[in-house]
PDB file of C-alpha atoms in Angstrom:
ATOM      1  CA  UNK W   1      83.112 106.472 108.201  1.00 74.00           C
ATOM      2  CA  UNK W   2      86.803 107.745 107.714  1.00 86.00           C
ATOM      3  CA  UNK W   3      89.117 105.205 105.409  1.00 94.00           C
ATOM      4  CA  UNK W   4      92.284 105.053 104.182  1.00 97.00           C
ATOM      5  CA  UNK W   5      92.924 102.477 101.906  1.00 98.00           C
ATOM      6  CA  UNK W   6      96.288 101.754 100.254  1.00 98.00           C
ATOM      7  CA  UNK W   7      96.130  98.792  97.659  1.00 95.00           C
ATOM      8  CA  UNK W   8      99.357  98.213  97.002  1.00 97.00           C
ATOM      9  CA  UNK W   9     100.773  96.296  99.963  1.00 97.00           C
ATOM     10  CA  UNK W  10     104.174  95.939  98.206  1.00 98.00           C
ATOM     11  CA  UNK W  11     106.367  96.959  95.314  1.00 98.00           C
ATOM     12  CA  UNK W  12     109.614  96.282  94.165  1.00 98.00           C
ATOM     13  CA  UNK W  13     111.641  98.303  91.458  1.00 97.00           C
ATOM     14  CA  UNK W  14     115.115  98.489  90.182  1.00 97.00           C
ATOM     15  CA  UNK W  15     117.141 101.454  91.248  1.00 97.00           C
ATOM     16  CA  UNK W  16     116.602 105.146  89.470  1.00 97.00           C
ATOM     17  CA  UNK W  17     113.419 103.842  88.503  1.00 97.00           C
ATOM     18  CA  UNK W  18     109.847 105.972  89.262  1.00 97.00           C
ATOM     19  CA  UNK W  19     107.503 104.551  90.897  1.00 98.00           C
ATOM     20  CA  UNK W  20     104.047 105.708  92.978  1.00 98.00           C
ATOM     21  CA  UNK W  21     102.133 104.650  95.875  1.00 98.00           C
ATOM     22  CA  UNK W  22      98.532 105.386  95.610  1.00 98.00           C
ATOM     23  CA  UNK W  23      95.936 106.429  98.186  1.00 98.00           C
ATOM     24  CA  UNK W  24      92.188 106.581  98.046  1.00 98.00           C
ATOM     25  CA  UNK W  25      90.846 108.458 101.194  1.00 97.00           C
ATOM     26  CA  UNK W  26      86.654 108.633 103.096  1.00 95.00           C
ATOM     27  CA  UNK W  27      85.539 110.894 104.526  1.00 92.00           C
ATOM     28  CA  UNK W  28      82.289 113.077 105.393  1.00 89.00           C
ATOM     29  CA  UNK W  29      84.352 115.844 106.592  1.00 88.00           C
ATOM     30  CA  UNK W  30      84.622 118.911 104.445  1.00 88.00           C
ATOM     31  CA  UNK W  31      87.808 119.548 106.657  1.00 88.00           C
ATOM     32  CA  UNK W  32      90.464 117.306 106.545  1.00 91.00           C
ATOM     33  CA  UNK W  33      94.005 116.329 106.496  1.00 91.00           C
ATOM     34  CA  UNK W  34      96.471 114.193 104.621  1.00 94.00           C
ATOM     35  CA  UNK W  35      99.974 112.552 105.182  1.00 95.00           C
ATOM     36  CA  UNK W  36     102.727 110.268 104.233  1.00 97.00           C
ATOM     37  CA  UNK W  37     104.888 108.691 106.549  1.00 97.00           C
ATOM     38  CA  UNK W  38     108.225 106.331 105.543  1.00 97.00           C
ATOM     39  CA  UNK W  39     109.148 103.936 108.668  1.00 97.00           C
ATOM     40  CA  UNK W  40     112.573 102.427 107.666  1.00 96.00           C
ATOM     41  CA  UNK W  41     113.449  98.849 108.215  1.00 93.00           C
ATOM     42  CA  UNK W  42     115.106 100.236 112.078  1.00 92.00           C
ATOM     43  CA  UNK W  43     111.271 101.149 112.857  1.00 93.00           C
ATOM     44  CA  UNK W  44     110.696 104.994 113.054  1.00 94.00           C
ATOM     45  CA  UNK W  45     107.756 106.484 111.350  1.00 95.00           C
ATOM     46  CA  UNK W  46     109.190 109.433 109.627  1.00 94.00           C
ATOM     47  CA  UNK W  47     106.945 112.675 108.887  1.00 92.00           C
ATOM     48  CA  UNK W  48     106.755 113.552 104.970  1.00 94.00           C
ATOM     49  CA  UNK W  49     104.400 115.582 104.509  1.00 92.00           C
ATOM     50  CA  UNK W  50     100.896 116.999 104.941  1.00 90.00           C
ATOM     51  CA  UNK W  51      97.796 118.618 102.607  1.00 91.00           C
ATOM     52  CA  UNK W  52      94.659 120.151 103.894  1.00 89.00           C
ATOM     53  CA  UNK W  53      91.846 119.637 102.259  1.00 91.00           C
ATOM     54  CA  UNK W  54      91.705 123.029 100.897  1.00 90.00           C
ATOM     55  CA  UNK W  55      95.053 123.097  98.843  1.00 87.00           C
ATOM     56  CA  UNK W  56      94.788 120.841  96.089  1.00 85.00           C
ATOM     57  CA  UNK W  57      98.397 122.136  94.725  1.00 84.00           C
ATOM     58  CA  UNK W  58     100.948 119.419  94.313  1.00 86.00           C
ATOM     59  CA  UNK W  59     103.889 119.559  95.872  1.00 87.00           C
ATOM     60  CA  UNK W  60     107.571 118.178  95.174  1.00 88.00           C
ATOM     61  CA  UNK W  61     109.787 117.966  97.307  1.00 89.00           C
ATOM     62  CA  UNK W  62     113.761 116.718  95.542  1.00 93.00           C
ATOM     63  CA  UNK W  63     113.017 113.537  94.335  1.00 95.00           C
ATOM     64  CA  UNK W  64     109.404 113.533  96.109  1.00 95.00           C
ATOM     65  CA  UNK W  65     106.029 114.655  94.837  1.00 94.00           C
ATOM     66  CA  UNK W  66     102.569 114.148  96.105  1.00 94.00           C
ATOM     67  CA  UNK W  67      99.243 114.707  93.555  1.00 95.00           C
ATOM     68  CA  UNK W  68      96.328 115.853  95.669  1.00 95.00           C
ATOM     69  CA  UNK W  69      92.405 114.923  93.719  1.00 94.00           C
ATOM     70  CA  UNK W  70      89.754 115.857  95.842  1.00 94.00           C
ATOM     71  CA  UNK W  71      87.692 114.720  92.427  1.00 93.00           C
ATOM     72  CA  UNK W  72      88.770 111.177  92.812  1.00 95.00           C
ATOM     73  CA  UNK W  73      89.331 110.983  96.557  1.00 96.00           C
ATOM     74  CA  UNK W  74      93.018 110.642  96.378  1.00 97.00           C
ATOM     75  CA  UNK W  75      96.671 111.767  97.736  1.00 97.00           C
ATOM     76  CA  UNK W  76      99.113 109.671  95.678  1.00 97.00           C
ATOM     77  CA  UNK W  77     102.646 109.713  96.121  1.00 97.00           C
ATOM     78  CA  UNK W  78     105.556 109.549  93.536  1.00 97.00           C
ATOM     79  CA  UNK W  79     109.438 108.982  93.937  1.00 97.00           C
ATOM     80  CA  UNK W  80     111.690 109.693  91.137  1.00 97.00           C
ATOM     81  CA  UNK W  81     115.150 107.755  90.416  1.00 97.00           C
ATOM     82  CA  UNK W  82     114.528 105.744  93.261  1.00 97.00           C
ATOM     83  CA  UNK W  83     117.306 104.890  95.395  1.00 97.00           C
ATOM     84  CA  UNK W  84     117.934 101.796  97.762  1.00 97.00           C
ATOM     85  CA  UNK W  85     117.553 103.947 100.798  1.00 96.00           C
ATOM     86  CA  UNK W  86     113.820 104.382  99.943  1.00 97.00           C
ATOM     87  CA  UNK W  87     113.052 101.034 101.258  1.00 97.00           C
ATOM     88  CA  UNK W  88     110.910 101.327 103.386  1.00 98.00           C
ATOM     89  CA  UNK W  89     107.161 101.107 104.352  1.00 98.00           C
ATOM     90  CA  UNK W  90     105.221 104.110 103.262  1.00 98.00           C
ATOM     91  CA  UNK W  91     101.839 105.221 105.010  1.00 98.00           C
ATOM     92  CA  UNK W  92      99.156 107.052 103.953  1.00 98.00           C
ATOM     93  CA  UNK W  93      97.057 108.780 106.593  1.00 96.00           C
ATOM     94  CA  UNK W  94      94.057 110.622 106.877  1.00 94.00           C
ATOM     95  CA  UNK W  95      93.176 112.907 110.477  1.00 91.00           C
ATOM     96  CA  UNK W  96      89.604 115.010 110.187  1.00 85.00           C
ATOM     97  CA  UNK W  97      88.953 118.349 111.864  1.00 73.00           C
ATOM     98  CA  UNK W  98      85.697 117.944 113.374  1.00 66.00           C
ATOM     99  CA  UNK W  99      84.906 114.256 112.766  1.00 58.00           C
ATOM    100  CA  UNK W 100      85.389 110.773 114.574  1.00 54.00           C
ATOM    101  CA  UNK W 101      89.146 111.401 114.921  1.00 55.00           C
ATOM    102  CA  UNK W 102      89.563 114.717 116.534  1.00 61.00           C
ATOM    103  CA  UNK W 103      92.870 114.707 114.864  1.00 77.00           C
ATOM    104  CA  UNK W 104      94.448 111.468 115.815  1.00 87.00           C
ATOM    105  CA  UNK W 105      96.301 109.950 112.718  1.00 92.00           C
ATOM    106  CA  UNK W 106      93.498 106.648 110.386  1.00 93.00           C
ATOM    107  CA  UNK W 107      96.264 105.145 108.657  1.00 97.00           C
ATOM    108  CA  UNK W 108      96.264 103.005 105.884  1.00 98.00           C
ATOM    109  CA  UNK W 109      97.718  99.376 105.735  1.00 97.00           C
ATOM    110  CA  UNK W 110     100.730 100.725 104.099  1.00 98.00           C
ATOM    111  CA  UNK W 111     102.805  99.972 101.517  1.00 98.00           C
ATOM    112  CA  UNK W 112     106.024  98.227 101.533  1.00 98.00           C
ATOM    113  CA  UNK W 113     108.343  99.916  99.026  1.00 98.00           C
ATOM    114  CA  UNK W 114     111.560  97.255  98.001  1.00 98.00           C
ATOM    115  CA  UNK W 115     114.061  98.957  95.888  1.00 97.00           C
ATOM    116  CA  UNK W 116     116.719  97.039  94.797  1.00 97.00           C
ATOM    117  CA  UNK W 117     120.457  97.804  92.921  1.00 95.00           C
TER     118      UNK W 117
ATOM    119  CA  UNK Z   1     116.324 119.904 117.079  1.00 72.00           C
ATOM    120  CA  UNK Z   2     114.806 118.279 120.183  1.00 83.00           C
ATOM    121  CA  UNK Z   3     112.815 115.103 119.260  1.00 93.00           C
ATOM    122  CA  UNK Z   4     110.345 112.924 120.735  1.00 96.00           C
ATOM    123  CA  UNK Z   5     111.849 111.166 123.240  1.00 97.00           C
ATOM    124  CA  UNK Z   6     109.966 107.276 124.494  1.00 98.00           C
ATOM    125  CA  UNK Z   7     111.490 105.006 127.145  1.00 97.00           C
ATOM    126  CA  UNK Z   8     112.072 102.178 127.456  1.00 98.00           C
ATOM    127  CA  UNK Z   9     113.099 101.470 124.006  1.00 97.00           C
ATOM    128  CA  UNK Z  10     112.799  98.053 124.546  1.00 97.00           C
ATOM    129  CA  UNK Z  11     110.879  95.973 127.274  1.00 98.00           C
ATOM    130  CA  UNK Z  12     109.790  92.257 128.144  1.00 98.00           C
ATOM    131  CA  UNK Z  13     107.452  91.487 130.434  1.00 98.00           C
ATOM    132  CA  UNK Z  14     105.305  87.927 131.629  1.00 97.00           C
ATOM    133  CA  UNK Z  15     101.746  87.236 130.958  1.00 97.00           C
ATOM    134  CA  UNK Z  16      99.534  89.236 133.732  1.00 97.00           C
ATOM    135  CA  UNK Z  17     102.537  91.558 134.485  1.00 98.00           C
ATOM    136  CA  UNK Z  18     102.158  95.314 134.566  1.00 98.00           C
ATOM    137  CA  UNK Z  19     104.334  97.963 132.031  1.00 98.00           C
ATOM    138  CA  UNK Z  20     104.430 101.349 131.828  1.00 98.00           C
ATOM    139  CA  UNK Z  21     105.868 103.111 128.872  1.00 98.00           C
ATOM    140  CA  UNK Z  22     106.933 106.813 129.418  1.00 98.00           C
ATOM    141  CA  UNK Z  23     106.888 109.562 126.666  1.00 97.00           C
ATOM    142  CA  UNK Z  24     108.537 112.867 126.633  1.00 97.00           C
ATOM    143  CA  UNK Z  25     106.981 115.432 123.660  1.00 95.00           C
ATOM    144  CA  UNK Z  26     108.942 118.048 122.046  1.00 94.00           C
ATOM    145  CA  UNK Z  27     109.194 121.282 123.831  1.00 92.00           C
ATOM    146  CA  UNK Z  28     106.174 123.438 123.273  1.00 87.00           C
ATOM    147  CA  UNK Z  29     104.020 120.939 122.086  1.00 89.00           C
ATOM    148  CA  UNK Z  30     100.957 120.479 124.118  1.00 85.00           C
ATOM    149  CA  UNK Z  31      99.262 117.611 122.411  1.00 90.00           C
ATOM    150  CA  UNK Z  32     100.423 113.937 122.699  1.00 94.00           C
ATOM    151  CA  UNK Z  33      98.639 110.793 121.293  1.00 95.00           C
ATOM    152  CA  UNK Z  34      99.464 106.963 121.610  1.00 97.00           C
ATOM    153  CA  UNK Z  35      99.598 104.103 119.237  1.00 97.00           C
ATOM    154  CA  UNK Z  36     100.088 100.594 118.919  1.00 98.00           C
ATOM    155  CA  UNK Z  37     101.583  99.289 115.689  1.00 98.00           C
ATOM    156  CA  UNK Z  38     101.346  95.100 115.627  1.00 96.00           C
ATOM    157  CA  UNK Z  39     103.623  92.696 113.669  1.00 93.00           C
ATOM    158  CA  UNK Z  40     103.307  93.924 109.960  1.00 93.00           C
ATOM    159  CA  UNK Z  41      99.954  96.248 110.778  1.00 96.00           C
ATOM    160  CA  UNK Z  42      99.977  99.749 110.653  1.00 97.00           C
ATOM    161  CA  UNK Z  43      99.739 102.073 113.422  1.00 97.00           C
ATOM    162  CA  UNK Z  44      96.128 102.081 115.451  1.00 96.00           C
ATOM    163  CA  UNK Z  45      95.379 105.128 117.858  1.00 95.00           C
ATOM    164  CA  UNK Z  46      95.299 104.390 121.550  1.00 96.00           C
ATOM    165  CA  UNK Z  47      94.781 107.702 123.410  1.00 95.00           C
ATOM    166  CA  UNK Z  48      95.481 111.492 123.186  1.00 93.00           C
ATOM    167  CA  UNK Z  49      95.639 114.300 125.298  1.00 92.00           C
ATOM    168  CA  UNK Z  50      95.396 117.704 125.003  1.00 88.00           C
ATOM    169  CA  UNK Z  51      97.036 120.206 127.536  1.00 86.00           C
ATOM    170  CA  UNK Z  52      97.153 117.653 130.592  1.00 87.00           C
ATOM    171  CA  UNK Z  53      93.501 116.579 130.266  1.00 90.00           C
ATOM    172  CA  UNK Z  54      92.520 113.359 127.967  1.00 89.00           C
ATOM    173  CA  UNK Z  55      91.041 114.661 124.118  1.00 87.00           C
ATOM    174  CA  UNK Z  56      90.042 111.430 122.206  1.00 87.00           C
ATOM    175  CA  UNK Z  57      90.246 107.500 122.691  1.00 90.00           C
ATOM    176  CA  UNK Z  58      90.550 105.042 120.152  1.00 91.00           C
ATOM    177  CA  UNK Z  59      90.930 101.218 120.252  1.00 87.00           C
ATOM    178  CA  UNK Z  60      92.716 101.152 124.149  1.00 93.00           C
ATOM    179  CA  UNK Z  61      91.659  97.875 126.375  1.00 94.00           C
ATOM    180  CA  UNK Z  62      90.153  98.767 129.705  1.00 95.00           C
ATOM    181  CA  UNK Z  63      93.362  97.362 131.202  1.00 97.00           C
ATOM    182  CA  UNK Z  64      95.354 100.169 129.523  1.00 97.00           C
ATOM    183  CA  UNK Z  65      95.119 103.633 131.376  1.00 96.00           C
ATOM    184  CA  UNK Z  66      97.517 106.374 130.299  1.00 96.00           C
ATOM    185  CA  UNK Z  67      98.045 110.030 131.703  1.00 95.00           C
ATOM    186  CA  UNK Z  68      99.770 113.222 131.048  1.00 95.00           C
ATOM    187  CA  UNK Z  69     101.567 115.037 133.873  1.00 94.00           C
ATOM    188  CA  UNK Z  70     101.770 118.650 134.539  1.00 92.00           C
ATOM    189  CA  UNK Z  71     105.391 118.926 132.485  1.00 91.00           C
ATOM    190  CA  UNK Z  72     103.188 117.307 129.286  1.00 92.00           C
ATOM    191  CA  UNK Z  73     105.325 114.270 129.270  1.00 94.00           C
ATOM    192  CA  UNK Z  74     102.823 111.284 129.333  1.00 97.00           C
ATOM    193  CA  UNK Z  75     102.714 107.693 130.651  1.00 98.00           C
ATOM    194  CA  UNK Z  76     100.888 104.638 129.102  1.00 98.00           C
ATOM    195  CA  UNK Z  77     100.127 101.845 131.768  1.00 98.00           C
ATOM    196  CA  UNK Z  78      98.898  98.509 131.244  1.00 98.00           C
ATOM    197  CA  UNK Z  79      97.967  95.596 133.741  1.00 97.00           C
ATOM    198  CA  UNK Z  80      97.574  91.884 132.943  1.00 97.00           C
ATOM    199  CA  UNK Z  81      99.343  92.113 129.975  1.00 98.00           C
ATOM    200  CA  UNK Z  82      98.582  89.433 127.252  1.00 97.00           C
ATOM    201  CA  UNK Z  83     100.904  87.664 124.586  1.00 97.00           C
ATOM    202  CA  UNK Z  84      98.299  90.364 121.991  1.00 96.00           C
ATOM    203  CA  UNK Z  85      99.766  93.014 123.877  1.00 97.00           C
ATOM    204  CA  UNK Z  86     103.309  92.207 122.182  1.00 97.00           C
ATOM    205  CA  UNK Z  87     103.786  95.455 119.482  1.00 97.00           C
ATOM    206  CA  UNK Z  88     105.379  98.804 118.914  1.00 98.00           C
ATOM    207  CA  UNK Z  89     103.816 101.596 121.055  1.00 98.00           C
ATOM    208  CA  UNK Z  90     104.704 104.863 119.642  1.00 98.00           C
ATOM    209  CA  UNK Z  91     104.180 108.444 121.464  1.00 97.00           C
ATOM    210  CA  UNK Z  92     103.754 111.214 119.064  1.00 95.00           C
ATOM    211  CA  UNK Z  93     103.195 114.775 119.827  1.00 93.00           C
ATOM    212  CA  UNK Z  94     101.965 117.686 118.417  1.00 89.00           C
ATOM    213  CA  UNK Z  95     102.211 121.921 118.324  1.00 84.00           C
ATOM    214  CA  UNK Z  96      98.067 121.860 118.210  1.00 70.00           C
ATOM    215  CA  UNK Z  97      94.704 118.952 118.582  1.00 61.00           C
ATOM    216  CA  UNK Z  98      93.483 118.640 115.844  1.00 60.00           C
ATOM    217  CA  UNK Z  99      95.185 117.719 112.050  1.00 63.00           C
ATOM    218  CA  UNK Z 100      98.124 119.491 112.672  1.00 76.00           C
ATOM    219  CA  UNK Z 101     101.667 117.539 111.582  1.00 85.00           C
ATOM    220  CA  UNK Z 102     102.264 114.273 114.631  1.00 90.00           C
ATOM    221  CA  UNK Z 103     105.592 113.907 115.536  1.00 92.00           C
ATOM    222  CA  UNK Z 104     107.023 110.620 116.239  1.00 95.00           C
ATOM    223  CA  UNK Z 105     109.083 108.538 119.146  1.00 96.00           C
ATOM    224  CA  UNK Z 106     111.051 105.863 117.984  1.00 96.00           C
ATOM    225  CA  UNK Z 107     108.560 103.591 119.886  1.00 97.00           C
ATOM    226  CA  UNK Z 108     108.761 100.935 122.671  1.00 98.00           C
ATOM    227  CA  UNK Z 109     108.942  97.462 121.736  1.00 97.00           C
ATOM    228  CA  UNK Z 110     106.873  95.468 123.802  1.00 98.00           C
ATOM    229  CA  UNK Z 111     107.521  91.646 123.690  1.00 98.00           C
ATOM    230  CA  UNK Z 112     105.244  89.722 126.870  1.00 97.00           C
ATOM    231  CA  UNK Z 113     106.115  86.080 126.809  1.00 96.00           C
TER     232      UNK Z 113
END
């Protein structure tokens, strides 16, 4: 069955410090998708990004970078010199290609992300 | 660039009243899905739909029904509503079904007292 589990449900650093959220992902799809959303204290769930299951390159993105391990099952997600405006609650998702899902979003529980001045 | 757009943005109903929440995808997309995000949980899938005709179904009570019209926008309704029934519903749509990058609404909040 397709899970998303994130075990940190909340962390709380001091400003311009790194920190990463961590994802472990199942599923018995060999296609497959990945993605991070923020939603912000005003609600929104905002788009980050998203991996196939095929392209195990990192990414970074400015002060974002996501490490991909199909090895270990996992899509974790690092900010660098965090700022306040990262507050927020950070989801990991996981949508399959021919599986259960049909490509609605299995989110995880999230992760609420506290960074303070 | 044009964004999801979800109305009402806010809404409070009674116990065993009736709601429907309307959802208008961004241009060109042809795939919209539905979810319900309670108090401090994260998002569960409701319902999806793929060019006009329903694609998938996830957790939606039998009182919930939802449709998408021949313009793609898409309405959820739901009957007897219960004090559960209190949560964010957001509309999110999509270029293709099927893994591709969801686009979010900034969600209805329903409160039923």
């Amino acid at each position: 069955a397709q899970k998303v589990t994130q075990a940190q449900t909340e962390i709380s650093v001091v400003e311009k410090e790194d920190v990463t959220l961590d994802c472990v992902y199942e599923t018995r799809d060999t296609t497959y998708y990945l993605f991070w959303y923020k939603q912000p204290p005003s609600g929104e769930l905002v788009f980050l990004i998203r991996r196939n299951s095929f392209d195990e390159q990192n990414e970074i993105s400015g002060r974002y970078s996501w490490n991909f391990q199909k090895s270990t099952s996992s899509f974790n997600f690092t900010i660098t010199a965090s700022q306040v405006v990262d507050s927020a609650v950070y989801f990991c998702a996981l949508s399959e290609e021919y599986g259960g899902s049909q490509g609605n979003l299995i989110f995880g529980k999230g992760t609420k992300l506290s960074v303070k001045p | 660039a044009a964004g999801v757009i979800q109305s009402p943005r806010h809404l409070i109903k009674e116990k065993r009243e009736t709601a429907t929440l309307k959802c208008y995808p961004i241009p060109r997309h042809d795939t919209v899905y539905w979810y319900q995000q309670g108090p401090g949980q994260d998002p569960q899938f409701l319902i999806s739909f793929y060019e006009k005709m329903q694609s998938d179904k996830g957790s939606i009570p039998d009182r919930f029904s939802a449709q998408q019209f021949s313009d793609y926008h898409s309405e959820l309704n739901m009957s007897s509503l219960e004090l559960g029934d209190s949560a964010l519903y957001f509309c999110a749509s999509s270029p293709f079904s099927g893994g591709h990058e969801q686009f979010f609404g900034p969600g209805t909040r329903l409160t039923v007292l």
